[in-house]
Short mmCIF file of C-alpha atoms in Angstrom, two decimals:
data_model
loop_
_atom_site.label_atom_id
_atom_site.label_comp_id
_atom_site.label_asym_id
_atom_site.label_seq_id
_atom_site.Cartn_x
_atom_site.Cartn_y
_atom_site.Cartn_z
CA MET A 29 19.87 -60.25 43.62
CA THR A 30 19.01 -60.58 39.92
CA ALA A 31 21.53 -60.17 37.13
CA LEU A 32 19.80 -56.92 36.11
CA GLU A 33 20.16 -55.52 39.63
CA GLN A 34 23.79 -56.60 39.80
CA TRP A 35 24.51 -54.85 36.51
CA GLY A 36 22.70 -51.78 37.84
CA ILE A 37 24.85 -51.76 40.97
CA GLU A 38 27.96 -51.82 38.80
CA VAL A 39 26.67 -48.86 36.74
CA ILE A 40 25.86 -46.86 39.87
CA LEU A 41 29.26 -47.62 41.43
CA TRP A 42 30.98 -46.47 38.23
CA ILE A 43 29.00 -43.21 38.19
CA GLN A 44 29.66 -42.66 41.90
CA SER A 45 33.39 -43.17 41.34
CA PHE A 46 33.39 -39.57 40.04
CA ARG A 47 31.84 -38.25 43.27
CA ASN A 48 32.97 -34.86 44.54
CA PRO A 49 31.26 -32.01 46.44
CA PHE A 50 30.40 -30.13 43.25
CA LEU A 51 28.64 -33.12 41.67
CA ASP A 52 26.89 -33.89 44.96
CA GLY A 53 25.39 -30.41 44.89
CA LEU A 54 24.64 -30.43 41.16
CA PHE A 55 22.84 -33.76 41.14
CA GLY A 56 21.08 -32.96 44.40
CA PHE A 57 19.75 -29.79 42.76
CA LEU A 58 18.67 -31.63 39.62
CA SER A 59 16.89 -34.25 41.68
CA ALA A 60 15.11 -31.52 43.65
CA LEU A 61 13.64 -30.32 40.33
CA GLY A 62 11.68 -33.57 40.27
CA THR A 63 10.11 -33.24 43.73
CA GLU A 64 6.63 -32.20 44.82
CA SER A 65 8.01 -28.89 46.12
CA PHE A 66 9.19 -27.87 42.66
CA TYR A 67 5.91 -28.79 40.99
CA ILE A 68 3.97 -26.82 43.63
CA LEU A 69 5.91 -23.78 42.39
CA PHE A 70 5.98 -24.52 38.67
CA LEU A 71 2.38 -25.50 37.93
CA PRO A 72 0.78 -22.40 39.52
CA LEU A 73 3.39 -20.23 37.80
CA VAL A 74 2.22 -21.45 34.41
CA TYR A 75 -1.51 -21.30 35.22
CA TRP A 76 -1.51 -17.90 36.94
CA CYS A 77 1.17 -16.06 35.00
CA LEU A 78 1.83 -17.58 31.56
CA SER A 79 -1.13 -19.47 30.07
CA ARG A 80 -4.29 -20.71 31.76
CA GLU A 81 -4.85 -23.33 29.05
CA ALA A 82 -1.27 -24.61 29.22
CA GLY A 83 -1.38 -24.63 33.02
CA LEU A 84 -4.56 -26.69 32.98
CA GLY A 85 -3.13 -29.19 30.49
CA LEU A 86 0.11 -29.42 32.43
CA GLY A 87 -1.73 -30.06 35.69
CA LEU A 88 -3.89 -32.76 34.15
CA VAL A 89 -1.11 -34.68 32.43
CA PHE A 90 1.19 -34.41 35.45
CA LEU A 91 -1.40 -35.67 37.96
CA LEU A 92 -2.60 -38.47 35.70
CA GLY A 93 0.99 -39.51 35.03
CA ASP A 94 1.86 -39.46 38.72
CA TYR A 95 -1.18 -41.61 39.50
CA ILE A 96 -0.16 -44.12 36.81
CA ASN A 97 3.39 -44.16 38.17
CA GLY A 98 2.10 -45.10 41.62
CA CYS A 99 0.01 -47.92 40.16
CA VAL A 100 2.96 -49.36 38.25
CA LYS A 101 5.29 -49.04 41.24
CA ASP A 102 2.90 -50.97 43.47
CA PHE A 103 2.23 -53.60 40.80
CA PHE A 104 5.90 -54.50 40.33
CA GLY A 105 7.13 -53.69 43.85
CA LEU A 106 10.78 -53.76 42.76
CA PRO A 107 13.50 -52.73 45.25
CA ARG A 108 15.81 -49.75 45.12
CA PRO A 109 19.59 -49.95 45.49
CA SER A 110 20.58 -50.89 49.04
CA ALA A 111 22.87 -48.78 51.19
CA ASP A 112 25.20 -51.73 51.79
CA ARG A 113 26.08 -51.88 48.07
CA VAL A 114 26.11 -48.21 46.96
CA ALA A 115 26.14 -44.77 48.54
CA VAL A 116 22.47 -43.85 48.99
CA LEU A 117 22.53 -40.05 49.08
CA TRP A 118 18.76 -39.66 48.55
CA PRO A 119 16.88 -42.23 50.66
CA GLU A 120 13.41 -43.28 49.48
CA THR A 121 10.91 -45.80 50.81
CA SER A 122 8.62 -46.43 47.81
CA PRO A 123 9.26 -49.18 45.23
CA GLY A 124 11.91 -48.33 42.68
CA PHE A 125 10.43 -49.15 39.28
CA PRO A 126 9.67 -46.95 37.40
CA SER A 127 11.40 -43.76 38.53
CA GLY A 128 8.82 -41.07 39.22
CA HIS A 129 11.46 -38.35 38.91
CA ALA A 130 12.44 -39.55 35.43
CA GLN A 131 8.84 -40.02 34.31
CA ASN A 132 7.61 -36.66 35.58
CA ALA A 133 10.55 -34.88 33.94
CA VAL A 134 9.59 -36.33 30.55
CA VAL A 135 5.92 -35.46 31.07
CA LEU A 136 6.50 -31.92 32.36
CA TRP A 137 9.19 -30.71 30.01
CA GLY A 138 7.80 -32.68 27.08
CA TYR A 139 4.44 -30.97 27.51
CA VAL A 140 6.13 -27.57 27.78
CA ALA A 141 8.00 -28.26 24.53
CA ALA A 142 4.81 -29.43 22.81
CA ARG A 143 2.97 -26.29 23.98
CA TRP A 144 5.73 -23.76 23.22
CA ARG A 145 7.80 -25.07 20.35
CA ARG A 146 10.94 -23.02 20.83
CA PRO A 147 14.61 -24.06 20.72
CA LEU A 148 14.88 -23.50 24.47
CA THR A 149 11.85 -25.63 25.39
CA LEU A 150 12.94 -28.39 23.01
CA ALA A 151 16.39 -28.39 24.62
CA LEU A 152 14.84 -28.53 28.10
CA ALA A 153 12.64 -31.45 27.03
CA VAL A 154 15.81 -33.42 26.30
CA LEU A 155 18.29 -32.13 28.88
CA MET A 156 16.05 -32.05 31.95
CA PRO A 157 14.93 -35.70 31.80
CA LEU A 158 18.52 -36.75 31.08
CA GLY A 159 19.93 -34.70 33.94
CA ILE A 160 17.25 -35.69 36.45
CA GLY A 161 17.48 -39.35 35.43
CA LEU A 162 21.27 -39.34 35.80
CA SER A 163 20.94 -37.64 39.18
CA ARG A 164 18.82 -40.54 40.45
CA LEU A 165 21.62 -42.96 39.59
CA TYR A 166 24.35 -40.75 41.04
CA LEU A 167 22.40 -40.33 44.29
CA GLY A 168 21.83 -44.09 44.59
CA ALA A 169 18.05 -43.68 44.52
CA HIS A 170 17.37 -45.87 41.47
CA PHE A 171 18.72 -48.62 39.26
CA PRO A 172 19.28 -47.83 35.57
CA HIS A 173 16.22 -49.88 34.58
CA ASP A 174 14.10 -47.76 36.96
CA VAL A 175 15.17 -44.59 35.15
CA LEU A 176 14.74 -46.10 31.68
CA GLY A 177 11.29 -47.37 32.64
CA GLY A 178 10.36 -43.92 33.92
CA TRP A 179 11.44 -42.25 30.70
CA LEU A 180 9.47 -44.71 28.56
CA LEU A 181 6.35 -44.56 30.71
CA GLY A 182 6.53 -40.78 30.79
CA LEU A 183 6.76 -40.63 27.00
CA ALA A 184 3.78 -42.98 26.66
CA VAL A 185 1.68 -40.91 29.11
CA LEU A 186 2.61 -37.67 27.35
CA LEU A 187 1.82 -38.94 23.84
CA LEU A 188 -1.48 -40.49 24.92
CA PHE A 189 -2.50 -37.30 26.69
CA LEU A 190 -1.64 -35.09 23.71
CA TRP A 191 -3.57 -37.42 21.43
CA GLY A 192 -6.56 -37.48 23.78
CA ALA A 193 -6.49 -33.70 24.23
CA ARG A 194 -6.67 -33.17 20.48
CA ARG A 195 -9.59 -35.59 20.20
CA ALA A 196 -11.44 -33.91 23.08
CA ALA A 197 -10.77 -30.34 21.90
CA GLY A 198 -14.08 -30.01 20.05
CA LEU A 199 -16.14 -31.91 22.61
CA ALA A 200 -18.83 -29.82 24.31
CA LEU A 201 -20.37 -31.12 27.53
CA GLY A 202 -23.29 -29.70 29.45
CA THR A 203 -22.77 -28.52 33.01
CA GLY A 204 -24.15 -31.72 34.52
CA ALA A 205 -22.06 -34.00 32.33
CA ALA A 206 -18.91 -31.95 32.89
CA LEU A 207 -19.47 -31.97 36.65
CA ALA A 208 -19.92 -35.74 36.59
CA VAL A 209 -16.67 -36.17 34.68
CA VAL A 210 -14.53 -33.94 36.91
CA LEU A 211 -15.79 -35.64 40.09
CA LEU A 212 -16.50 -39.24 39.11
CA VAL A 213 -13.31 -39.87 37.15
CA PRO A 214 -10.98 -39.01 40.08
CA LEU A 215 -13.14 -40.95 42.54
CA THR A 216 -13.15 -43.97 40.22
CA LEU A 217 -9.37 -43.83 39.88
CA LEU A 218 -9.04 -43.66 43.65
CA ALA A 219 -11.34 -46.66 44.11
CA LEU A 220 -9.27 -48.65 41.62
CA HIS A 221 -5.97 -47.86 43.34
CA PRO A 222 -6.25 -46.39 46.85
CA GLY A 223 -3.08 -45.18 48.48
CA ALA A 224 -1.39 -42.05 49.80
CA GLY A 225 -0.13 -40.92 46.40
CA ALA A 226 -3.43 -41.74 44.72
CA VAL A 227 -5.37 -39.77 47.35
CA ARG A 228 -3.24 -36.71 46.63
CA ASP A 229 -3.38 -37.00 42.85
CA THR A 230 -7.10 -37.73 42.54
CA ALA A 231 -8.06 -35.06 45.08
CA LEU A 232 -6.05 -32.46 43.17
CA LEU A 233 -7.63 -33.64 39.91
CA ALA A 234 -11.12 -33.21 41.37
CA GLY A 235 -10.32 -29.80 42.83
CA LEU A 236 -8.64 -28.67 39.65
CA GLY A 237 -11.55 -29.77 37.47
CA LEU A 238 -14.26 -28.23 39.63
CA GLY A 239 -12.19 -25.07 40.10
CA VAL A 240 -11.74 -24.58 36.37
CA MET A 241 -15.48 -24.99 35.80
CA ALA A 242 -16.24 -22.39 38.48
CA GLU A 243 -13.53 -20.02 37.23
CA ARG A 244 -14.83 -20.11 33.66
CA ARG A 245 -18.38 -19.33 34.80
CA LEU A 246 -17.78 -16.90 37.65
CA VAL A 247 -14.35 -15.30 37.27
CA ARG A 248 -12.81 -15.58 33.78
CA PHE A 249 -9.50 -13.97 34.66
CA ASP A 250 -7.14 -12.81 31.94
CA VAL A 251 -3.62 -14.15 32.46
CA ARG A 252 -2.09 -11.29 30.47
CA GLY A 253 -0.60 -8.24 32.14
CA ARG A 254 2.65 -6.52 32.98
CA ALA A 255 5.50 -8.58 34.36
CA GLY A 256 5.27 -6.86 37.75
CA ARG A 257 1.62 -7.74 38.16
CA ARG A 258 2.27 -11.33 37.14
CA ALA A 259 5.06 -11.57 39.71
CA LEU A 260 2.77 -10.17 42.43
CA ARG A 261 0.10 -12.69 41.41
CA PHE A 262 2.53 -15.53 41.86
CA ILE A 263 3.75 -14.28 45.25
CA ALA A 264 0.24 -13.62 46.61
CA GLY A 265 -1.24 -16.84 45.26
CA LEU A 266 1.64 -18.93 46.52
CA ALA A 267 1.51 -17.32 49.98
CA VAL A 268 -2.15 -18.29 50.39
CA LEU A 269 -1.46 -21.74 48.93
CA ALA A 270 1.32 -22.32 51.47
CA ALA A 271 -0.88 -21.08 54.32
CA LEU A 272 -3.71 -23.38 53.25
CA TYR A 273 -1.37 -26.34 52.90
CA ALA A 274 0.13 -25.86 56.35
CA GLY A 275 -3.08 -24.78 58.05
CA LEU A 276 -5.24 -27.59 56.72
CA LYS A 277 -2.55 -30.13 57.59
CA LEU A 278 -2.64 -28.92 61.20
CA LEU A 279 -6.42 -28.62 61.46
CA LEU A 280 -7.57 -31.77 59.69
CA PRO A 281 -6.95 -35.34 60.89
CA ALA A 282 -4.38 -37.43 59.02
CA ASP A 283 -6.79 -40.10 57.74
CA PRO A 284 -7.31 -40.52 53.96
CA VAL A 285 -10.74 -38.83 53.84
CA TYR A 286 -9.44 -35.58 55.31
CA ARG A 287 -6.24 -35.83 53.28
CA PHE A 288 -8.41 -36.02 50.17
CA LEU A 289 -10.36 -32.96 51.35
CA ARG A 290 -7.14 -31.04 52.00
CA TYR A 291 -5.73 -31.58 48.53
CA PHE A 292 -9.15 -31.04 46.94
CA LEU A 293 -9.32 -27.59 48.55
CA LEU A 294 -5.78 -26.83 47.39
CA GLY A 295 -6.74 -27.67 43.79
CA LEU A 296 -9.88 -25.55 44.11
CA TRP A 297 -7.88 -22.61 45.42
CA GLY A 298 -5.28 -22.82 42.66
CA THR A 299 -7.77 -22.80 39.79
CA TRP A 300 -10.65 -20.73 41.19
CA GLY A 301 -9.82 -18.98 44.46
CA ALA A 302 -6.52 -17.48 43.38
CA PRO A 303 -7.87 -16.01 40.09
CA TRP A 304 -10.77 -14.50 42.04
CA LEU A 305 -8.28 -12.94 44.48
CA PHE A 306 -6.16 -11.57 41.63
CA ILE A 307 -9.11 -9.72 40.14
CA ARG A 308 -10.29 -8.42 43.53
CA CYS A 309 -6.80 -7.06 44.25
CA GLY A 310 -6.31 -5.55 40.80
CA LEU A 311 -3.58 -7.99 39.84
CA ALA A 312 -5.54 -9.33 36.85
CA ARG A 313 -8.45 -8.29 34.68
CA ARG A 314 -11.48 -10.19 33.56
CA GLU A 315 -11.47 -11.45 30.01
CA SER A 316 -13.35 -9.26 27.60
CA ARG A 317 -16.17 -10.84 25.62
CA MET A 318 -14.06 -10.55 22.48
CA SER A 319 -11.22 -12.59 24.05
CA VAL A 320 -13.37 -15.60 24.98
#
């Protein structure tokens, strides 16, 4: 064990010396806010009910950041705290450095704060990464350097994405060029770093990109509307999303090609199929020509 890992064990043991049922529940809840289940709820909520543009940006930066996190984890291959040294309350099997929970918290809530510059969003951009990062130490899932690395990598991904988005804002691509970008970029990323996490992230990126292109040309739904309609959108869209997720997992084989297809279809549904359904069911309107 390295000196850095030994120091990390001492930090974790000190934090866990305050363990009690309340903190177990609190930090378990905070850590759950950094899981795939939470993002499956949060990203569609933003895209379907709050802002299509913000939802698209949030999906892109999150998926790209998660892909990068997987690459860095596999490159370093550093261990997590072992159960014979600390209480491991949240077992994980992937490499420890950098913490995906910590990184994704910085990316997600940092993007929200950059998009909606309000006191509440700015507070969340600070408190959520801190709380989620601390939860990973309390639960024995990460060393302190894993969490610090996740925060720093998340900040770098977020700043680079915001810079790139501003540079690309005025860029106009033809249909063929745009189609090539949304399909070839994810496939290239997958070829560079194949793996279970990369299959998921790149498939969702491809489905998201193609779905947005189709939605802008064929649907053009208006995210505005009464709160009740927005809530019904979220419930209906999420119900179909859950059915697709479970149904495709049962129907399709577990090999990487079909796993890619499954997540690709989920991304396509979220950005194109669901908006089409909302308009057909009267839960959203089409954008007027003046609002384009």
